[in-house]
Short mmCIF file of C-alpha atoms and ligand atoms in Angstrom, two decimals:
data_model
loop_
_atom_site.label_atom_id
_atom_site.label_comp_id
_atom_site.label_asym_id
_atom_site.label_seq_id
_atom_site.Cartn_x
_atom_site.Cartn_y
_atom_site.Cartn_z
CA MET A 1 16.41 -11.66 14.71
CA PHE A 2 12.72 -12.29 15.29
CA VAL A 3 12.64 -15.62 13.48
CA GLU A 4 15.24 -16.98 15.93
CA GLU A 5 12.80 -16.22 18.75
CA ILE A 6 10.01 -17.97 16.88
CA LEU A 7 12.17 -21.03 16.34
CA ALA A 8 13.21 -21.08 20.01
CA ARG A 9 9.57 -20.86 21.13
CA ASN A 10 8.69 -23.57 18.62
CA ARG A 11 11.34 -25.92 20.03
CA ALA A 12 9.88 -25.43 23.51
CA TYR A 13 6.38 -26.05 22.14
CA VAL A 14 7.32 -29.26 20.35
CA LEU A 15 9.07 -30.61 23.46
CA GLY A 16 5.86 -30.59 25.46
CA ARG A 17 3.60 -31.92 22.73
CA ALA A 18 2.80 -35.43 21.58
CA PRO A 19 2.79 -35.66 17.78
CA ARG A 20 -0.76 -35.43 16.43
CA PRO A 21 -1.48 -35.51 12.70
CA LEU A 22 -4.17 -33.22 11.27
CA ALA A 23 -7.64 -34.76 11.09
CA PRO A 24 -8.70 -35.62 7.54
CA PRO A 25 -10.39 -32.68 5.78
CA SER A 26 -14.12 -32.56 6.32
CA GLN A 27 -17.13 -30.69 4.99
CA ILE A 28 -17.27 -27.16 6.34
CA ASP A 29 -20.50 -25.25 6.06
CA LEU A 30 -19.50 -21.72 6.97
CA ALA A 31 -16.96 -19.17 5.76
CA VAL A 32 -16.46 -15.97 7.72
CA ILE A 33 -14.84 -13.05 5.97
CA THR A 34 -13.58 -10.59 8.51
CA CYS A 35 -10.97 -7.92 9.16
CA TYR A 36 -7.27 -8.69 9.57
CA ASP A 37 -7.08 -6.54 12.71
CA PRO A 38 -5.15 -8.67 15.27
CA ARG A 39 -7.17 -7.11 18.10
CA LEU A 40 -10.09 -9.25 16.93
CA ASP A 41 -8.18 -12.50 17.39
CA GLU A 42 -9.48 -13.34 20.84
CA LEU A 43 -13.00 -12.11 20.09
CA LEU A 44 -13.96 -13.78 16.85
CA HIS A 45 -14.40 -17.40 17.83
CA PRO A 46 -16.31 -16.83 21.08
CA ALA A 47 -18.40 -13.94 19.74
CA LEU A 48 -19.55 -15.98 16.75
CA GLY A 49 -19.76 -19.17 18.78
CA LEU A 50 -17.38 -20.87 16.39
CA GLU A 51 -15.68 -24.09 17.31
CA GLU A 52 -12.02 -24.24 16.31
CA GLY A 53 -11.64 -25.68 12.83
CA LYS A 54 -15.37 -25.62 12.04
CA ALA A 55 -15.40 -22.57 9.78
CA PHE A 56 -13.15 -20.91 7.27
CA LEU A 57 -11.89 -17.66 8.66
CA ILE A 58 -10.81 -15.50 5.73
CA ARG A 59 -9.21 -12.32 6.97
CA THR A 60 -8.52 -9.25 4.93
CA ALA A 61 -8.11 -5.55 5.75
CA GLY A 62 -11.53 -4.03 6.49
CA ALA A 63 -13.28 -7.35 5.64
CA HIS A 64 -13.31 -5.76 2.23
CA VAL A 65 -14.09 -7.95 -0.76
CA GLU A 66 -13.49 -6.46 -4.14
CA ALA A 67 -14.63 -7.97 -7.43
CA GLY A 68 -11.91 -10.36 -8.53
CA GLY A 69 -9.85 -9.82 -5.38
CA ASP A 70 -8.10 -12.54 -3.44
CA PRO A 71 -10.73 -13.25 -0.78
CA LEU A 72 -13.00 -14.43 -3.61
CA ARG A 73 -10.40 -16.93 -4.78
CA SER A 74 -10.16 -18.42 -1.28
CA LEU A 75 -13.93 -18.32 -0.90
CA ALA A 76 -14.55 -20.12 -4.20
CA LEU A 77 -12.06 -22.83 -3.28
CA ALA A 78 -13.75 -23.23 0.11
CA VAL A 79 -17.16 -23.49 -1.60
CA TYR A 80 -16.19 -26.06 -4.23
CA LEU A 81 -13.59 -28.08 -2.35
CA PHE A 82 -14.99 -28.04 1.20
CA GLY A 83 -18.71 -27.55 0.69
CA VAL A 84 -19.17 -24.07 2.15
CA ARG A 85 -22.81 -22.98 1.73
CA GLN A 86 -23.00 -19.96 4.01
CA VAL A 87 -20.90 -16.84 4.10
CA ALA A 88 -20.88 -14.21 6.83
CA VAL A 89 -19.09 -10.94 6.19
CA VAL A 90 -18.20 -9.59 9.61
CA GLY A 91 -17.11 -5.97 9.83
CA HIS A 92 -16.38 -4.31 13.13
CA ALA A 93 -17.51 -1.01 14.52
CA GLY A 94 -14.04 0.38 15.25
CA CYS A 95 -12.45 -0.70 11.97
CA ARG A 96 -9.44 1.42 11.17
CA MET A 97 -10.05 1.01 7.44
CA ALA A 98 -12.89 3.51 7.92
CA ALA A 99 -10.32 6.02 9.18
CA PHE A 100 -7.79 5.35 6.41
CA ASP A 101 -5.42 8.30 6.15
CA THR A 102 -4.15 8.54 2.59
CA ALA A 103 -1.49 11.15 3.44
CA ALA A 104 -0.07 9.00 6.25
CA PHE A 105 -0.07 5.98 3.94
CA ILE A 106 1.82 7.87 1.21
CA ASP A 107 4.22 9.21 3.79
CA ALA A 108 4.89 5.72 5.15
CA PHE A 109 5.60 4.00 1.82
CA ARG A 110 7.73 6.85 0.57
CA ARG A 111 9.86 6.72 3.69
CA ARG A 112 10.48 3.05 2.88
CA GLY A 113 11.73 3.88 -0.59
CA VAL A 114 8.60 3.05 -2.58
CA PRO A 115 7.30 5.60 -5.11
CA ARG A 116 3.62 6.36 -5.58
CA GLU A 117 3.79 4.91 -9.09
CA ALA A 118 4.42 1.44 -7.68
CA PHE A 119 0.74 1.26 -6.66
CA GLY A 120 -0.43 1.76 -10.22
CA PRO A 121 -2.75 4.45 -11.54
CA ALA A 122 -5.73 3.58 -9.29
CA ASP A 123 -6.84 5.90 -6.51
CA LEU A 124 -5.00 4.89 -3.34
CA ARG A 125 -8.16 4.71 -1.22
CA ALA A 126 -9.65 2.32 -3.74
CA TRP A 127 -6.39 0.36 -3.87
CA ALA A 128 -6.38 0.01 -0.09
CA GLY A 129 -10.09 -0.76 0.17
CA ALA A 130 -10.68 2.20 2.49
CA LEU A 131 -14.23 2.18 3.85
CA PRO A 132 -16.59 5.14 4.06
CA ASP A 133 -17.86 3.44 7.24
CA PRO A 134 -17.91 -0.17 8.47
CA ARG A 135 -21.58 -0.75 7.58
CA ARG A 136 -21.18 0.34 3.98
CA GLY A 137 -18.02 -1.71 3.81
CA VAL A 138 -19.92 -4.85 4.83
CA LEU A 139 -22.70 -4.08 2.37
CA ALA A 140 -20.15 -3.59 -0.45
CA SER A 141 -18.49 -6.91 0.36
CA VAL A 142 -21.83 -8.76 0.45
CA ALA A 143 -22.76 -7.19 -2.89
CA ALA A 144 -19.38 -8.12 -4.43
CA ILE A 145 -19.69 -11.75 -3.31
CA ARG A 146 -23.27 -12.04 -4.61
CA ALA A 147 -22.22 -10.53 -7.95
CA THR A 148 -19.28 -12.89 -8.45
CA PRO A 149 -20.01 -14.99 -11.54
CA PHE A 150 -17.91 -17.97 -10.44
CA LEU A 151 -19.79 -18.41 -7.14
CA PRO A 152 -23.04 -20.42 -7.08
CA ARG A 153 -26.40 -18.62 -6.91
CA ASP A 154 -27.49 -20.70 -3.90
CA LEU A 155 -24.66 -19.45 -1.70
CA SER A 156 -26.15 -17.70 1.32
CA VAL A 157 -24.37 -14.42 2.11
CA CYS A 158 -25.11 -12.13 5.05
CA GLY A 159 -23.48 -9.09 6.62
CA LEU A 160 -22.80 -8.49 10.31
CA ILE A 161 -21.15 -5.82 12.42
CA LEU A 162 -19.27 -6.77 15.55
CA ASP A 163 -19.18 -4.35 18.45
CA GLU A 164 -15.69 -4.99 19.81
CA SER A 165 -16.49 -3.59 23.20
CA SER A 166 -19.60 -5.60 24.07
CA GLY A 167 -18.88 -8.47 21.69
CA ALA A 168 -22.43 -8.13 20.29
CA LEU A 169 -23.20 -8.89 16.65
CA GLU A 170 -25.76 -6.95 14.66
CA MET A 171 -27.05 -8.20 11.33
CA THR A 172 -26.81 -5.41 8.77
CA GLN A 173 -27.61 -7.53 5.74
CA ALA A 174 -29.86 -10.58 5.95
CA PRO A 175 -29.13 -13.54 3.63
CA ASP A 176 -32.33 -12.99 1.66
CA GLN A 177 -32.20 -9.20 1.68
CA ALA A 178 -31.43 -7.58 -1.69
CA VAL A 179 -28.53 -5.15 -1.88
CA PRO A 180 -29.00 -1.82 -3.66
CA GLU A 181 -27.59 -1.61 -7.16
CA GLY A 182 -24.01 -0.36 -7.26
CA ALA A 183 -23.42 -1.21 -3.59
CA ALA A 184 -20.35 -3.28 -4.46
CA VAL A 185 -18.46 -0.16 -5.45
CA LEU A 186 -17.32 2.00 -2.58
CA PRO A 187 -17.85 5.75 -3.11
CA PRO A 188 -14.97 7.72 -4.61
CA PRO A 189 -12.72 9.75 -2.30
CA ALA A 190 -13.77 13.21 -1.18
CA GLY A 191 -10.86 15.07 -2.74
CA PRO A 192 -7.60 14.77 -4.62
CA GLU A 193 -4.83 12.59 -3.22
CA PRO A 194 -2.67 14.59 -0.83
CA GLU A 195 0.93 15.15 -1.77
CA PRO A 196 3.15 15.28 1.31
CA ALA A 197 5.96 17.84 1.07
CA VAL A 198 9.60 17.40 2.01
CA LYS A 199 9.69 20.51 4.18
CA THR A 200 7.02 19.29 6.56
CA GLY A 201 9.13 16.30 7.41
CA ARG A 202 7.69 13.96 4.86
CA GLY A 203 10.26 12.51 2.59
CA ALA A 204 10.40 11.12 -0.87
CA PRO A 205 13.23 8.67 -1.27
CA PRO A 206 14.44 7.64 -4.68
CA PRO A 207 12.33 5.04 -6.46
CA ARG A 208 13.50 1.47 -6.31
CA PRO A 209 14.43 0.27 -9.78
CA ALA A 210 12.70 -3.06 -9.18
CA ALA A 211 9.41 -1.42 -8.21
CA SER A 212 9.50 0.98 -11.13
CA ALA A 213 10.20 -1.84 -13.53
CA ALA A 214 7.36 -3.90 -12.07
CA VAL A 215 4.95 -1.02 -12.55
CA SER A 216 6.01 -0.47 -16.12
CA ALA A 217 5.54 -4.11 -16.90
CA SER A 218 2.26 -4.72 -15.09
CA ALA A 219 0.39 -1.46 -15.62
CA ALA A 220 2.07 -0.66 -18.93
CA VAL A 221 2.47 2.90 -17.69
CA ARG A 222 5.60 3.69 -19.62
CA PRO A 223 9.08 2.30 -20.16
CA ALA A 224 11.44 3.18 -17.28
CA ASP A 225 13.57 5.48 -19.43
CA ALA A 226 10.66 7.60 -20.59
CA SER A 227 9.78 8.98 -17.14
CA PRO A 228 8.39 12.47 -17.54
CA GLY A 229 11.07 15.00 -16.75
CA LEU A 230 13.93 12.56 -16.79
CA GLU A 231 15.68 14.28 -19.68
CA PRO A 232 15.50 17.80 -18.13
CA ALA A 233 16.63 16.27 -14.82
CA ARG A 234 19.64 14.73 -16.53
CA SER A 235 20.37 18.02 -18.20
CA LEU A 236 20.27 19.85 -14.85
CA VAL A 237 22.64 17.29 -13.33
CA ARG A 238 25.03 17.69 -16.28
CA ILE A 239 25.04 21.48 -15.82
CA LEU A 240 25.71 21.15 -12.08
CA ALA A 241 28.51 18.67 -12.64
CA ALA A 242 30.15 20.77 -15.35
CA SER A 243 29.72 24.16 -13.68
CA ALA A 244 33.02 25.83 -12.81
CA GLY A 245 31.58 27.34 -9.65
CA TRP A 246 29.58 24.35 -8.45
CA GLY A 247 31.31 21.35 -9.96
CA ARG A 248 33.45 20.52 -6.93
CA ASP A 249 30.65 21.14 -4.46
CA PHE A 250 28.37 19.01 -6.56
CA LYS A 251 30.87 16.14 -6.55
CA ARG A 252 31.06 16.38 -2.75
CA LEU A 253 27.26 16.48 -2.47
CA ARG A 254 27.00 13.42 -4.67
CA GLU A 255 29.39 11.50 -2.44
CA GLU A 256 27.54 12.62 0.69
CA LEU A 257 24.19 11.65 -0.81
CA ALA A 258 25.48 8.22 -1.73
CA ARG A 259 26.72 7.69 1.85
CA ASP A 260 23.64 9.02 3.62
CA ALA A 261 21.23 6.19 4.33
CA GLY A 262 18.37 8.49 5.40
CA PRO A 263 16.28 9.29 2.34
CA LEU A 264 14.69 12.32 3.97
CA THR A 265 18.02 13.94 4.90
CA ARG A 266 19.32 13.06 1.47
CA LEU A 267 16.45 14.82 -0.25
CA GLN A 268 16.65 17.83 2.03
CA ASP A 269 20.37 18.20 1.30
CA LEU A 270 19.69 17.87 -2.40
CA GLU A 271 16.91 20.43 -2.30
CA ARG A 272 19.08 22.92 -0.40
CA PHE A 273 21.94 22.46 -2.83
CA ILE A 274 19.82 22.88 -5.96
CA GLN A 275 18.17 26.00 -4.58
CA LYS A 276 21.53 27.54 -3.70
CA ALA A 277 22.95 26.66 -7.09
CA ALA A 278 19.89 28.03 -8.89
CA ALA A 279 20.16 31.31 -6.98
CA ASP A 280 23.79 31.57 -8.00
CA SER A 281 23.79 30.39 -11.59
CA LYS A 282 21.50 31.41 -14.43
CA ASP A 283 22.13 28.14 -16.26
CA VAL A 284 21.13 26.10 -13.23
CA ALA A 285 18.04 28.27 -12.66
CA GLN A 286 16.99 27.84 -16.30
CA ALA A 287 17.54 24.08 -16.22
CA LEU A 288 15.52 23.85 -12.99
CA ASP A 289 12.73 25.90 -14.53
CA ARG A 290 12.64 23.64 -17.56
CA LEU A 291 12.50 20.59 -15.32
CA ARG A 292 9.61 22.07 -13.30
CA ARG A 293 7.73 23.07 -16.44
CA GLU A 294 8.05 19.70 -18.12
CA THR A 295 7.15 17.66 -15.08
CA ARG A 296 4.23 19.93 -14.20
CA ALA A 297 2.87 19.62 -17.74
CA THR A 298 2.52 15.86 -17.30
CA GLY A 299 0.48 16.40 -14.14
CA ARG A 300 2.36 13.55 -12.50
CA LEU A 301 5.44 15.14 -11.01
CA SER A 302 4.38 18.54 -9.82
CA ASP A 303 5.44 18.06 -6.21
CA ALA A 304 8.85 18.72 -4.72
CA PRO A 305 9.50 15.17 -3.47
CA ALA A 306 8.86 13.70 -6.89
CA LEU A 307 11.15 16.26 -8.54
CA LEU A 308 13.89 15.47 -6.06
CA GLU A 309 13.42 11.75 -6.62
CA LEU A 310 13.95 12.32 -10.29
CA LEU A 311 17.09 14.36 -9.65
CA TRP A 312 18.49 11.77 -7.29
CA ARG A 313 17.90 9.12 -9.92
CA SER A 314 19.71 11.24 -12.53
CA ILE A 315 22.62 11.82 -10.17
CA ARG A 316 23.01 8.10 -9.56
CA GLU A 317 22.85 7.42 -13.28
CA ALA A 318 25.52 10.05 -13.91
CA GLN A 319 27.89 8.52 -11.39
CA PRO A 320 31.14 7.30 -12.90
ZN1 LIG B 401 -10.81 -3.64 10.80
#
């Protein structure tokens, strides 16, 4: 396991090091808010001419600061407890948050068993802090910091862009330069959120009960049992289980699904089975139609992966 390697390296480190307590905390004038990209690690201190330990380095994806977001909490503490008076937001020219791929993001979390609902009702690009481009990202962060009511008016905030290749900094927002109104809000996405489909190799594993419960509690979306389409999904599962022609096959499928650790394979098997059963049985076809109708009407579960998630959930619930 990786932590064993860390501990082994740490033992070697400690062996060759004389104990040295941390220096007492001192006044620190500067906070730098920059991107979490690890490729910047070796660049940041030399490019900004920062001595180790002489500035707060607050790192967050895309150097993006959103009203009320965590970087502001850290920044306020640094201002009031350590005396920070100057803030530099440092974006970088090749920031990957300006190339944020919503479909790839959805694909990735679904493959890890997390449903879209776990991210709450907000647009995913907004949730992630995706940038239209690095310059506008820096401007938005500067505007958000300046508009924060719990930060002092005399805090100096500027925006910079780092060219990773040359190491050069360019000032995009001077400390005394006004930001345009509304700059703190990044523009909305160009189109609707993509919905990856099972057949193109993108999977939708069943939702994790913990995540669903957390969403219901925090975003007050709905109680877990009132998921749209859950009742028609249960009804379809009951018909499959009770069907003379499909009952035994369904029992076998259920056992196979429970054994199969790969969510994508599981959903593909499930989809194949339901389609076969619907082609063979009028009752199954009607129950599937009803499920599609009811989930489509809510506008939330119109895609195949979400439907299959719901079915998988109903199958697990129905297990003896
Ligand atoms: Zn970045």
